Each structure stands twice: as C-alpha cells, then as structure tokens.
Coordinates of C-alpha atoms in Angstrom, one line a residue:
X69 CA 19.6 64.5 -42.6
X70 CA 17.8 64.1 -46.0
X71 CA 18.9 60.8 -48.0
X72 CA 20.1 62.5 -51.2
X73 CA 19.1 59.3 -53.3
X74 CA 15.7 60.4 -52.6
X75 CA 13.7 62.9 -54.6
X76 CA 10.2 64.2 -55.2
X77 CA 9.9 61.2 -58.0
X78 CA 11.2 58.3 -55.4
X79 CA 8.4 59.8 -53.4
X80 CA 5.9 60.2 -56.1
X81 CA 6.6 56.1 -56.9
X82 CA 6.4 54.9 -53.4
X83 CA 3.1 56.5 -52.4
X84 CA 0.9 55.5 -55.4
X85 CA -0.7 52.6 -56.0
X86 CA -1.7 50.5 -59.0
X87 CA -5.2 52.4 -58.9
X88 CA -4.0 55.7 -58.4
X89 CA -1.3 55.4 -61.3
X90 CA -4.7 55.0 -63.8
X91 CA -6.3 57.4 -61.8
X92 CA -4.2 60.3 -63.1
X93 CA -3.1 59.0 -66.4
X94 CA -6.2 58.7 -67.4
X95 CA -8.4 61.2 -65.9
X96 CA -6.3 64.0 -64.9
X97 CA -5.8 65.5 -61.1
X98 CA -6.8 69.1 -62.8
X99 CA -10.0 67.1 -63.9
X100 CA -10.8 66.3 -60.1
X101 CA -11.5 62.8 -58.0
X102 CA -14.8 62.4 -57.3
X103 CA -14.0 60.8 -53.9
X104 CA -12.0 64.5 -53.0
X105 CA -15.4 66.5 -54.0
X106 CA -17.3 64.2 -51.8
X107 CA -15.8 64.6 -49.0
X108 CA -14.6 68.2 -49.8
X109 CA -17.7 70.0 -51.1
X110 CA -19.5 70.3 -47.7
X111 CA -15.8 72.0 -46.6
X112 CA -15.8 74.5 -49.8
X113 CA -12.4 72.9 -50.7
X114 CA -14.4 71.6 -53.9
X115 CA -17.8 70.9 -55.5
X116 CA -19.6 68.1 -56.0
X117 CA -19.5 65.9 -58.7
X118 CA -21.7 64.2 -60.8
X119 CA -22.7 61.1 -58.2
X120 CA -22.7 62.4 -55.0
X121 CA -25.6 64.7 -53.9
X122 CA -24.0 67.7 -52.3
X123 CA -26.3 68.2 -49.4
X124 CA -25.9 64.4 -48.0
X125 CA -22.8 63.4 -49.4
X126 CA -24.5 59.7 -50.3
X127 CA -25.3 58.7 -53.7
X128 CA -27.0 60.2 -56.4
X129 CA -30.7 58.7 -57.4
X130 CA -30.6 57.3 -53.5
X131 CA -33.0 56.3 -52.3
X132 CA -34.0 54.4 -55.3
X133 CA -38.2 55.2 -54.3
X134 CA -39.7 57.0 -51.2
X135 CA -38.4 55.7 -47.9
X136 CA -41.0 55.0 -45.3
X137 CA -37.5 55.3 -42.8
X138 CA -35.1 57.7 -42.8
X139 CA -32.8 56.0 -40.0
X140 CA -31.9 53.2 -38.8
X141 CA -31.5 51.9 -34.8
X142 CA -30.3 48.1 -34.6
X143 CA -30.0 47.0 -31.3
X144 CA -27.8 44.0 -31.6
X145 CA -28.0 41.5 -28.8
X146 CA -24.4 39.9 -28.9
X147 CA -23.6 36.3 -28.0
X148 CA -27.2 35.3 -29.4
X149 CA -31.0 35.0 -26.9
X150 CA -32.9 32.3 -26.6
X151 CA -36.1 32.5 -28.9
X152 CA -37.3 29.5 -26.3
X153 CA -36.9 31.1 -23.3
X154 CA -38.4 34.7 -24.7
X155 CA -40.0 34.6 -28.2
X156 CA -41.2 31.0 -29.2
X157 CA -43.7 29.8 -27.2
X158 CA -43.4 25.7 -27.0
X159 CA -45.2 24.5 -24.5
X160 CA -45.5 21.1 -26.0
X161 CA -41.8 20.2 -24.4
X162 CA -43.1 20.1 -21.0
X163 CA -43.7 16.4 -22.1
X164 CA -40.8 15.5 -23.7
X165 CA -38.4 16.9 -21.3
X166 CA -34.9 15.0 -20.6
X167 CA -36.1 13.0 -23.9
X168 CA -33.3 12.4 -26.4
X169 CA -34.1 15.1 -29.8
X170 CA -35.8 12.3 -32.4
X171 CA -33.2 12.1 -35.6
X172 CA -36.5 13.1 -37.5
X173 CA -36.3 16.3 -36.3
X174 CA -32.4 16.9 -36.3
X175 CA -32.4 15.2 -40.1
X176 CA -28.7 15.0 -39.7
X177 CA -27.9 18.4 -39.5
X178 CA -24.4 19.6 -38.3
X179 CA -24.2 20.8 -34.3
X180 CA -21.6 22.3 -32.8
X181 CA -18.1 20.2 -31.1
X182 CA -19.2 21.5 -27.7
X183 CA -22.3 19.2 -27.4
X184 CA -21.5 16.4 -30.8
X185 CA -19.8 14.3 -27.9
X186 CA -22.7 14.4 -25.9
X187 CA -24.2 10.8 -25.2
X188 CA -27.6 12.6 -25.7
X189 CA -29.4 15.7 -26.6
X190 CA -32.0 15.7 -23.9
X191 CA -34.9 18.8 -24.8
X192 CA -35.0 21.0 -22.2
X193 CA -38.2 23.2 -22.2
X194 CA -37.8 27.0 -20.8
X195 CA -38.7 27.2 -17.3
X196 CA -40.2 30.5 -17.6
X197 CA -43.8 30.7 -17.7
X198 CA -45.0 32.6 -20.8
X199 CA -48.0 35.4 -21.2
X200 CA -50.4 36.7 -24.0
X201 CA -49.5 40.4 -24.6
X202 CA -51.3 43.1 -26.5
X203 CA -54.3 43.1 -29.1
X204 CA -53.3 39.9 -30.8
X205 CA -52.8 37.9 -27.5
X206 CA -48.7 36.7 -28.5
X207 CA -47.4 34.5 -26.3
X208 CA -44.4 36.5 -24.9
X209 CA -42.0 35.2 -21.8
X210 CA -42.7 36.7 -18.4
X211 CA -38.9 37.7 -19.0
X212 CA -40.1 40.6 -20.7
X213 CA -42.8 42.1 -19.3
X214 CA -42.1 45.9 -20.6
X215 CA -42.1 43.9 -24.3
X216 CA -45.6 43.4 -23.5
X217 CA -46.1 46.9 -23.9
X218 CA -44.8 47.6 -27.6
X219 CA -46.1 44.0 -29.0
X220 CA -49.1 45.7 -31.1
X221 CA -46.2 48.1 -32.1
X222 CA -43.6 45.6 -33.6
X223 CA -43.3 42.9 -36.0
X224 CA -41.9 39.8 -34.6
X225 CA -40.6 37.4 -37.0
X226 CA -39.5 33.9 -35.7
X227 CA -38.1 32.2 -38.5
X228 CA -34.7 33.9 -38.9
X229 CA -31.9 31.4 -39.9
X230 CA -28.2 32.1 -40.9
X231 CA -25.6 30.0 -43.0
X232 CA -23.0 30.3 -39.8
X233 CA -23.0 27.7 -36.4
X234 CA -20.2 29.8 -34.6
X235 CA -20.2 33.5 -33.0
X236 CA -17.7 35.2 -34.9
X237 CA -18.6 34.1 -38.6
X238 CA -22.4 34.3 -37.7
X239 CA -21.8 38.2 -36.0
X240 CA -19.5 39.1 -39.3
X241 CA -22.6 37.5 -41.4
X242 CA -25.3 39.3 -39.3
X243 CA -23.4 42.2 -39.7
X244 CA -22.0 42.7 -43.1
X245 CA -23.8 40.0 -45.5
X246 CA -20.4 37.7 -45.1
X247 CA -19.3 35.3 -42.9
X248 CA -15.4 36.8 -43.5
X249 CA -13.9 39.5 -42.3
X250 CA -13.4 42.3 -44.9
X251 CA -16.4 43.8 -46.1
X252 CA -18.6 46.9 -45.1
X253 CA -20.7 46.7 -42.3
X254 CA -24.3 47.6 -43.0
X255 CA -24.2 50.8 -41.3
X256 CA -21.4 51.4 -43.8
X257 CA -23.0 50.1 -46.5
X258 CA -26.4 52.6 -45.4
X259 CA -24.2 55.8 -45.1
X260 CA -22.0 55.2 -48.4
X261 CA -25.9 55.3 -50.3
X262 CA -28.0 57.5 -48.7
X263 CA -25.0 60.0 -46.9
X264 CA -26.2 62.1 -43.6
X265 CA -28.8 64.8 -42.6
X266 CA -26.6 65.9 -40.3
X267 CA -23.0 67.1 -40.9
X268 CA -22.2 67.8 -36.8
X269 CA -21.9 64.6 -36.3
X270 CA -20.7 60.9 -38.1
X271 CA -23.5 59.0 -40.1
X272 CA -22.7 56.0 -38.2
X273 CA -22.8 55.7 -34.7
X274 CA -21.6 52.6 -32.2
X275 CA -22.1 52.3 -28.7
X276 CA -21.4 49.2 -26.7
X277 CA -23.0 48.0 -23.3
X278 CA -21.4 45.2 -21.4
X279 CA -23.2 42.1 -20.0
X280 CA -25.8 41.3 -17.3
X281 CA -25.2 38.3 -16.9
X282 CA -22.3 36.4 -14.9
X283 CA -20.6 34.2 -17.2
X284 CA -18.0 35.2 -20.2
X285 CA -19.1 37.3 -23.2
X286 CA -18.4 37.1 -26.5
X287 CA -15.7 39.6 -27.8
X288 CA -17.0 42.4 -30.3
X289 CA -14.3 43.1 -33.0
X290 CA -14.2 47.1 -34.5
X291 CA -14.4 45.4 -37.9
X292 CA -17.8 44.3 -37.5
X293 CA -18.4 48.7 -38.0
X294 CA -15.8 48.9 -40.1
X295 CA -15.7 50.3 -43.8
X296 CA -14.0 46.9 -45.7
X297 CA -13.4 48.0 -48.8
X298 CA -15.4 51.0 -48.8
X299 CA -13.7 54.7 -48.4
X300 CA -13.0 54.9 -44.7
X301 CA -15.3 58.1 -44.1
X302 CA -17.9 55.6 -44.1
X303 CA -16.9 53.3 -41.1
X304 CA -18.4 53.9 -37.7
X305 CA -17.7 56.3 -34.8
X306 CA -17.3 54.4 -31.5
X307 CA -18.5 56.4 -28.8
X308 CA -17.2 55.4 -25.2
X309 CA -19.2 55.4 -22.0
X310 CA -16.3 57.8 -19.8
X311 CA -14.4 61.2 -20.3
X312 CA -14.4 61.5 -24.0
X313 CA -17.4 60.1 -25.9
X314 CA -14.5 60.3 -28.7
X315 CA -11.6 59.3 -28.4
X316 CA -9.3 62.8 -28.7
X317 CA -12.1 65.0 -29.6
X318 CA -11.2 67.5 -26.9
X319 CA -8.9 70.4 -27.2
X320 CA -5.1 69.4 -24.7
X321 CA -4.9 71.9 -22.4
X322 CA -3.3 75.2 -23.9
X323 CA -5.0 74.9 -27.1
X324 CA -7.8 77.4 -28.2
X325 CA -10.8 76.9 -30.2
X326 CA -8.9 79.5 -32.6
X327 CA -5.7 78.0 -32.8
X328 CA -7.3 75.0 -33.3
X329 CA -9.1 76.5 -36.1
X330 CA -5.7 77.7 -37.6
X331 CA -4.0 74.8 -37.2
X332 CA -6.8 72.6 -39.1
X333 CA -6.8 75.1 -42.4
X334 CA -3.1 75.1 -42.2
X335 CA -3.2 71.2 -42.4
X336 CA -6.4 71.1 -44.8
X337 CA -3.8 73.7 -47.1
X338 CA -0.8 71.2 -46.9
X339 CA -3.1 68.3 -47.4
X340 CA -4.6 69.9 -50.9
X341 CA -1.1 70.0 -51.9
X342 CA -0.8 66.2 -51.4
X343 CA -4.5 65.3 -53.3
X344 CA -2.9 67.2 -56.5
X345 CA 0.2 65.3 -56.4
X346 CA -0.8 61.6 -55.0
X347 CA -4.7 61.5 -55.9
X348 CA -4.9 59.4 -52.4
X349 CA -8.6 59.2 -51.5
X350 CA -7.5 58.6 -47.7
X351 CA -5.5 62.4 -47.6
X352 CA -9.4 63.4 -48.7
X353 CA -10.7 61.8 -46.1
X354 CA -8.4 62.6 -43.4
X355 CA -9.4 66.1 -44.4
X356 CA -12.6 65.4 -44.1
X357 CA -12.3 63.9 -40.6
X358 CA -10.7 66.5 -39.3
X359 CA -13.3 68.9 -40.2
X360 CA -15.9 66.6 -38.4
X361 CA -13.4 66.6 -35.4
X362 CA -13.8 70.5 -34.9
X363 CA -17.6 70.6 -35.2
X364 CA -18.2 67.9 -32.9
X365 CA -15.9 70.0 -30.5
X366 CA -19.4 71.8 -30.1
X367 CA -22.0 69.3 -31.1
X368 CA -20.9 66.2 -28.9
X369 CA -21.4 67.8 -25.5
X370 CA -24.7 69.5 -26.6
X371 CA -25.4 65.6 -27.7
X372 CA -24.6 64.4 -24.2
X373 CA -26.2 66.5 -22.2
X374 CA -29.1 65.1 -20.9
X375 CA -30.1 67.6 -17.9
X376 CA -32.7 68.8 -20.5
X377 CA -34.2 65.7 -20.2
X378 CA -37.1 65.6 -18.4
X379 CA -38.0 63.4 -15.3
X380 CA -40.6 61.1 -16.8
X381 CA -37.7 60.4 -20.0
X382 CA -36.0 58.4 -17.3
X383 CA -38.5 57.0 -15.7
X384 CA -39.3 55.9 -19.1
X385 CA -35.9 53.8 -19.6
X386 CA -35.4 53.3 -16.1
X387 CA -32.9 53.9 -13.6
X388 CA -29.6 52.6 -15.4
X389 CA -30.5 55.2 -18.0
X390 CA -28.5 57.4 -15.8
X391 CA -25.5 55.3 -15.8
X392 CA -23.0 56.3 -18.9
X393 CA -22.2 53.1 -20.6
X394 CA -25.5 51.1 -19.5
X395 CA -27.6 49.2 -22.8
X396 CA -30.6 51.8 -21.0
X397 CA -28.2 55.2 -21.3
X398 CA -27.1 53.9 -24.8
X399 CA -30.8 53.5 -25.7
X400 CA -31.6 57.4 -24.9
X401 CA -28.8 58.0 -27.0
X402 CA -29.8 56.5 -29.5
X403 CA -32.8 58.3 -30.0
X404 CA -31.1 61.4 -29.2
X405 CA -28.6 60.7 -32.0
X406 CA -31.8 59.9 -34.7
X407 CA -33.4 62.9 -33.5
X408 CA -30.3 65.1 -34.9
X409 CA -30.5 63.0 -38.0
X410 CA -27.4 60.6 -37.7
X411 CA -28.6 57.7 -40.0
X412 CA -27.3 54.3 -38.4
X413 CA -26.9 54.0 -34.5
X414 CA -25.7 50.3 -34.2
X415 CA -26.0 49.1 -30.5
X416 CA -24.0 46.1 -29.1
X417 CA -25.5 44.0 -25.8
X418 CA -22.8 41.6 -24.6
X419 CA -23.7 38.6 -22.6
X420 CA -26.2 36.1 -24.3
X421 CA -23.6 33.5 -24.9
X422 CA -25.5 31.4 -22.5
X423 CA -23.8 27.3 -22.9
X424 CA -24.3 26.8 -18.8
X425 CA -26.3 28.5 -16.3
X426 CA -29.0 29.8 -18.9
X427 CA -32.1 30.5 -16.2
X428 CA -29.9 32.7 -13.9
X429 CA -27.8 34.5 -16.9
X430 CA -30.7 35.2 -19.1
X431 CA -32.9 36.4 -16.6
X432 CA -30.5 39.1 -15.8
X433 CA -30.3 39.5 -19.6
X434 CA -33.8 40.1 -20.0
X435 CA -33.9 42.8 -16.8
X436 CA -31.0 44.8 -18.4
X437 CA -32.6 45.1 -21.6
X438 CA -36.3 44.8 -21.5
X439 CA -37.3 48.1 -20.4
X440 CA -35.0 49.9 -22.3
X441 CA -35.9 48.1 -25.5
X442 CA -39.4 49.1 -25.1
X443 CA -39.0 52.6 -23.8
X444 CA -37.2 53.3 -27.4
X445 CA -39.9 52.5 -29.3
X446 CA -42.6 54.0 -27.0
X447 CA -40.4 57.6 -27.0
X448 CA -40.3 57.4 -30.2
X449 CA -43.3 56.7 -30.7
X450 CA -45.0 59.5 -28.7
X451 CA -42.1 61.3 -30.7
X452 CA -43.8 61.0 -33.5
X453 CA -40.0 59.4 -35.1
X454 CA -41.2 55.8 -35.2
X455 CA -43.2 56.2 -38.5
X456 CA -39.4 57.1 -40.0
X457 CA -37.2 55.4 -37.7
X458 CA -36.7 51.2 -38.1
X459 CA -36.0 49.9 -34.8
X460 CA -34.5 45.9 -35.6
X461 CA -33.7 43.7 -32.3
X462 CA -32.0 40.3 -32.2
X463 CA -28.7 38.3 -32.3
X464 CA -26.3 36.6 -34.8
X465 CA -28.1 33.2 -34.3
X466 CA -30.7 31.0 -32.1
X467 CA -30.4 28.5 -29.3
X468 CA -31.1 24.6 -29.7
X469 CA -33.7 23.2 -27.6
X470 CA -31.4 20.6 -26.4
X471 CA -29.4 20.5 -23.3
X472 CA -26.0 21.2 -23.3
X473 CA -24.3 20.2 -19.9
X474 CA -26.5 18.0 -17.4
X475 CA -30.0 19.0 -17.3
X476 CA -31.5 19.2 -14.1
X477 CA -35.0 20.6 -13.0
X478 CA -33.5 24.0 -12.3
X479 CA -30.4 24.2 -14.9
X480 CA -29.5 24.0 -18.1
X481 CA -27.9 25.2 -21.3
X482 CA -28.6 26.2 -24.4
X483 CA -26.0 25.3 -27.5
X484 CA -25.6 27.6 -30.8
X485 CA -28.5 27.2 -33.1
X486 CA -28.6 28.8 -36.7
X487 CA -31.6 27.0 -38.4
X488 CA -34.7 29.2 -36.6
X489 CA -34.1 32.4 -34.5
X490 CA -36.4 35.4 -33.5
X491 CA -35.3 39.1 -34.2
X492 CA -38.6 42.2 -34.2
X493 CA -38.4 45.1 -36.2
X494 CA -40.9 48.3 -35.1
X495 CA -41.2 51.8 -36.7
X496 CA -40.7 52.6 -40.4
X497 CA -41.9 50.4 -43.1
X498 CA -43.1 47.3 -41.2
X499 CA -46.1 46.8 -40.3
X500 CA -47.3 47.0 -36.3
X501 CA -48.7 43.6 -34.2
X502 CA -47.3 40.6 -36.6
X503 CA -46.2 37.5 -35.7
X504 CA -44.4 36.1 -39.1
X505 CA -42.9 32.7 -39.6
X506 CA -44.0 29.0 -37.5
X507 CA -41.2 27.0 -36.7
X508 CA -42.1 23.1 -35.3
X509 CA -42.8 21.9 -31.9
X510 CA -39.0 21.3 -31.0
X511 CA -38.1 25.4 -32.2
X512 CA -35.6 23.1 -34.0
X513 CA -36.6 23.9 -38.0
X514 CA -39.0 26.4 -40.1
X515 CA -42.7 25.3 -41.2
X516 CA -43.8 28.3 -42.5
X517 CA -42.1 31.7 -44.1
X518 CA -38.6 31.4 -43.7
X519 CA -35.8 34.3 -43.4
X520 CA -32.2 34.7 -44.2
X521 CA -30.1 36.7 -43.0
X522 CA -29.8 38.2 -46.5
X523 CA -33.7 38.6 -46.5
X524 CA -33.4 40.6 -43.3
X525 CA -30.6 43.1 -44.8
X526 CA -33.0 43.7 -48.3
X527 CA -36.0 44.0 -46.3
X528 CA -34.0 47.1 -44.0
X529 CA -32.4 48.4 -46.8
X530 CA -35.9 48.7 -48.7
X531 CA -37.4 50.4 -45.8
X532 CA -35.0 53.3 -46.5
X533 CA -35.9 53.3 -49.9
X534 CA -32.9 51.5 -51.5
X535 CA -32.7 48.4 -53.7
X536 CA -30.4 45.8 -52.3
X537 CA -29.5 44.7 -55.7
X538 CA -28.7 48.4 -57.2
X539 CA -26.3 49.7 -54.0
X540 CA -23.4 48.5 -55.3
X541 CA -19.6 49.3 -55.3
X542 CA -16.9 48.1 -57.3
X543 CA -13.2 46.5 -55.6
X544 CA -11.0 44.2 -57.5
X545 CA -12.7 43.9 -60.8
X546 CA -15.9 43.2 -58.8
X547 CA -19.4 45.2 -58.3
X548 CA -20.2 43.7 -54.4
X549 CA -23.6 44.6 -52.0
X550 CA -24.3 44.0 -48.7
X551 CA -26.6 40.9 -49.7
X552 CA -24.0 39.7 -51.7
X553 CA -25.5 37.2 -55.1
X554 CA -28.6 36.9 -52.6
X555 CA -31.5 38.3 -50.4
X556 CA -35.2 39.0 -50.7
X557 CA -37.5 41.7 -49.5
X558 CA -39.8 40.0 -47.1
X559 CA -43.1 41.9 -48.4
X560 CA -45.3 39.5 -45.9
X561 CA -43.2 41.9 -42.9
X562 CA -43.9 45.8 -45.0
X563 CA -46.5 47.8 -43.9

C-alpha cells in the first residue's frame, strides 16, 4: 500500500542532489543535460551537444594534435617483476654476493617492515644467465627468449620509479595517477577524451589472467577500472574467462531477441520520463548501457569466436592461447578487441609478488607470459596495427637487489622496490630498439633519465594525441587529470 504522506514532491526532494538542484534551476531540463545527449545521441533519444563529438561520444577538440595511436593495449604485470632477474643486466653482483648493501647506496631510504628487521641486506645477483638480443645487442634474461624477438621493435625504459613502497597504493598509483582509491582509472580517463570507434562494444575492456607461479598473488580490486568520479559509462567492462564473457549479457531462457527489444524501448520510454523530472546523469547512463547490452547480444560471440583463426595465429601465441582465461588467450583478445576499434584493453597478470622462492616462481612467470607478450606485438605488427596501437608492459613497482629471507646459492627473495623499475612500450608513437634510462651497479637508484609514473601516463596519453595537462574534469570545486599537478612527456622515448 502507498504511504499517503508521500507524493510526487517527497519524491522529487529525496532523489536530487545538491548538483542536480542547480542543474535545473539554472539551466532548465527543456534546455537539455549535456551528459543525457552524450550518451543518448548515438540512441536517437537526443543530439549532441556542444562538447561531445557525436560520432565518438569523447570530447570535442580531442585529440588535442594528430595521434600517432589510436588504442591503447597495457599489459599489466600484477604483484611487480624483477628488472634483475629479466630487464637489468648487473653482472657486477656476481662479486658482491651475500655482501651487506653499502649505506652509500641505500642513502637512508625507507624499505619495507618485511625485511627492516633483517640483521642484513645481503645482494643477491639473479641466477639467470643473461643474452644480447636483436640489432642493438641488449642484454635480455634467458627468461625471455621470445622477447628476444620483438627487442628492435620496443622501447625498453629502465628507470621507472613510483612515489608508493606497498602493492595496493603503488597498483592504484600505476593505475590512476593516485595512490588512493577514488579516481578514474586511465582507461577511464582515455575513453571519457577521445570516446570509441566502435559502438558494439565498451571503450574499455579488462581481462584478468591468474598466476604461474606457486605462491600467493596479489588481489586486483574492480576499482583500479573503475570510473572515480567520472560518469560511470566510462568505467571498464570485465570480461570473464567461462560461460558469459559478461556477466548477464545473454537472453534467460524464454526471452526473444524481440521481446527483448520491446522490453528495452519500453524501459528507455519510462527512463526519459525520469531524466525530465530528476536530471540524474546515472538514469542516462543506465540507458545507455542497456543499449550496449543488446548490441553486444550480437557482437560478443562474433568477438569470441576464434575458429576463424588460423593455425599459425596459435602457433604464434602458443598452446595456452587456446585455453579461455589464460594471459596467452587474453593476449589474442586483445588484439582482436583493437582490431574492432575498442580504445583501451587493460590486461592483469597475477603472480609476481615474488618475497620467497623467486628463481622457481618467476621462471614460471616468465614461461606464461613471454611468448604471448611477444606474439602481440609481432601480430600486430604483420597486422600492420602496431604503427597505431601502443603496446605498454610492466608492474606497479621494482624488486630490491637485496635478499629477503636467507639467501642460499639456489634461493632467494626479492623485497618491494619503488626507486628504479623496467616497463617497454612498442607500437604507436615510441620509437623501435631503445634502451632509455642507466640505473647503478646495485639496480638500487637512477644515474641517467629518470621516469615517474606520472611521466609514463603523459608520455601515453600524448601518443593518442592528448595533452595530459588539458584533459581535465571538474568534481568538488576542482578541475583534476590523470597526472594530477604533475607528469612529463618523455620526448627522449617518442619516435
């Protein structure tokens, strides 16, 4: 039964917000909200307005200046490599190994509580032998030998260092320019400026791969692809390894494409009615989402289907590219997802936390990902997509080059290090077979060309033709970026 005390006016006051109440007193529903056209237009429930380009549904004037990318792949390797044991050669350790780290190299600077109550901090050089790979002759670990392959083809920088010591502030940093939680991820941030060339499916894509390796993982949070403050059309679309790649995407049994179809403008009709009396951005997209819902209904499976794929495409990624759910499978889907124009496929690789037990763990790493890693670039390149598609590889932070645990001539650990880590970028905008950035003889600080994280997000976001400083959006009295008050291009790494 209906509370008599409550009316269309109790309702009207409950459901609107401080920013809503301006919203129509001083603009006017008749006058239109330009987040309702945005998300409407490509529905023909409302044209576009004045901001928002019609055909992408990003921002007007974005790109700023001609992108050398149009799309983005970041393959995110969670729980954070070693750059020892894979990217930065040191061979000088050898030497020094089981030696305490001299207090002229650490300088004082903060470590983590797992190994501060250590007696020592004996170096512990990689066991793995290392190799020189393509025309320049980079030392790369024998880890990696399908890297070997696509060395000429990427630009490896080596002197990446963050602000945070611990997984979760360093992911959220990596991630969305902030070590705390409540901002837009990048791929947000990337599809809020420059919209999508394909309306089938989302702008932003997330797949997840579990570990290799035998120990625990770090846990991946759905906020690091989340919107923050950002309208919520822009967050990411997890897609899931078994039945549904979405989550509910799929007609229940009984249900027609046509009723579907009936049932969705009936709800679109009733939701109109609600924009013109609340002015609530999240009815528009709701809307919105819905509408994507019912297309993917047809593009999704076609998006899946890989018995097109020919032979050699596997034998190109290897054997766990037939396994749903596998980093490899994830990686062809990747490039399957750029090739039908989604602009940001974020990747997650779980299992590089590696404290204990680093040789056997990381080798099983390295075999899980190496192949696949390369194959992307080299399909894409033969493609012909890698001139417009930035490929970017790494974790949140490095690994110190002391021993945490009891080092022994077979074993050891690595603890967190955010002062010098390696992450490659290939494809669009950077240029091909560079090694940027020295770090010293213990991989412990940066000599030459260093790289924040805030560096690494301008430097992406100038590839696709946006300036960091001018994608911008406005929350609490506030204009905020994905580079926050900070960040540099890093011209030395631009093609």
């Amino acid at each position: 039964m209906m509370d008599p005390k409550r009316t269309e006016g109790h309702d009207l006051a409950l459901s609107m917000t401080r920013r809503h109440f301006f919203r129509r007193s001083t603009a006017g529903i008749a006058l239109g909200i330009p987040a309702l056209a945005s998300l409407l237009s490509r529905d023909g429930f409302a044209a576009a307005p004045d901001g928002i380009d019609p055909k992408t549904g990003g921002l007007m004037g974005f790109p700023n200046f001609a992108p050398k990318a149009k799309r983005v792949i970041f393959l995110h390797q969670s729980g954070a490599p070693s750059q020892i044991d894979l990217f930065d050669h040191k061979p000088t350790l050898t030497k020094m190994k089981g030696t305490d780290l001299p207090d002229s190299v650490r300088m004082g600077q903060r470590i983590t509580g797992m190994t501060s109550g250590q007696s020592t901090l004996p170096v512990a050089p990689s066991i793995f032998d290392f190799s020189p790979a393509g025309n320049s002759g980079v030392m790369l670990s024998n880890l990696l030998p399908h890297h070997a392959k696509i060395v000429d083809d990427i630009t490896m920088i080596r002197t990446v260092y963050t602000d945070a010591i611990n997984h979760d502030p360093a992911i959220t940093f990596i991630q969305t320019g902030f070590q705390q939680p409540g901002r837009p991820s990048m791929g947000s941030w990337v599809t809020y400026g420059l919209g999508s060339e394909n309306q089938n499916l989302p702008a932003f894509v997330v797949m997840i791969s579990q570990a290799n390796a035998l120990n625990p993982d770090q846990p991946l949070f759905s906020r690091l692809w989340g919107n923050g403050f950002l309208p919520s059309k822009y967050q990411g679309v997890k897609f899931h390894a078994g039945g549904d790649p979405v989550l509910y995407l799929s007609n229940p049994p009984g249900i027609s494409p046509t009723t579907r179809r009936r049932m969705l403008d009936g709800v679109a009709k009733l939701n109109r009615l609600l924009v013109e009396k609340y002015g609530d951005p999240e009815i528009e997209t709701r809307v919105s989402q819905y509408e994507m819902a019912y297309r993917m209904q047809t593009s999704v499976p076609d998006l899946m289907d890989l018995s097109k794929e020919p032979e050699s495409t596997f034998e190109l990624y290897g054997p766990d590219s037939r396994k749903p759910g596998t980093f490899a499978a994830n990686c062809l889907l990747a490039r399957r997802l750029s090739e039908r124009g989604v602009r940001f496929v974020q990747l997650y690789h779980r299992g590089w936390d590696q404290h204990t037990d680093l040789p056997r763990d990381i080798a099983l790493q390295a075999k899980g990902v190496d192949q696949a890693s390369a194959a992307l670039v080299l399909d894409l390149k033969q493609r012909g997509m890698l001139d417009d598609t930035l490929v970017i590889w790494g974790g949140e932070f490095g690994r110190t080059v002391y021993c945490q645990g009891k080092l022994t001539d077979t074993n050891y650990g690595r603890d967190h290090h955010p002062r010098c880590f390696t992450m490659w970028m290939a494809g669009g905008g950077v240029k091909r077979g560079l090694v940027l950035g020295k770090t010293d003889d213990f991989c412990y600080n940066i000599l030459e060309d260093p790289v924040h994280i805030h560096d690494v997000q301008a430097t992406i976001l100038h590839c696709l033709g946006v300036d960091h400083t001018k994608l911008t959006y406005k929350f609490q009295g506030r204009y905020f970026r994905l580079t926050d008050v900070a960040g540099n291009v890093v011209d030395k790494a631009l093609a």
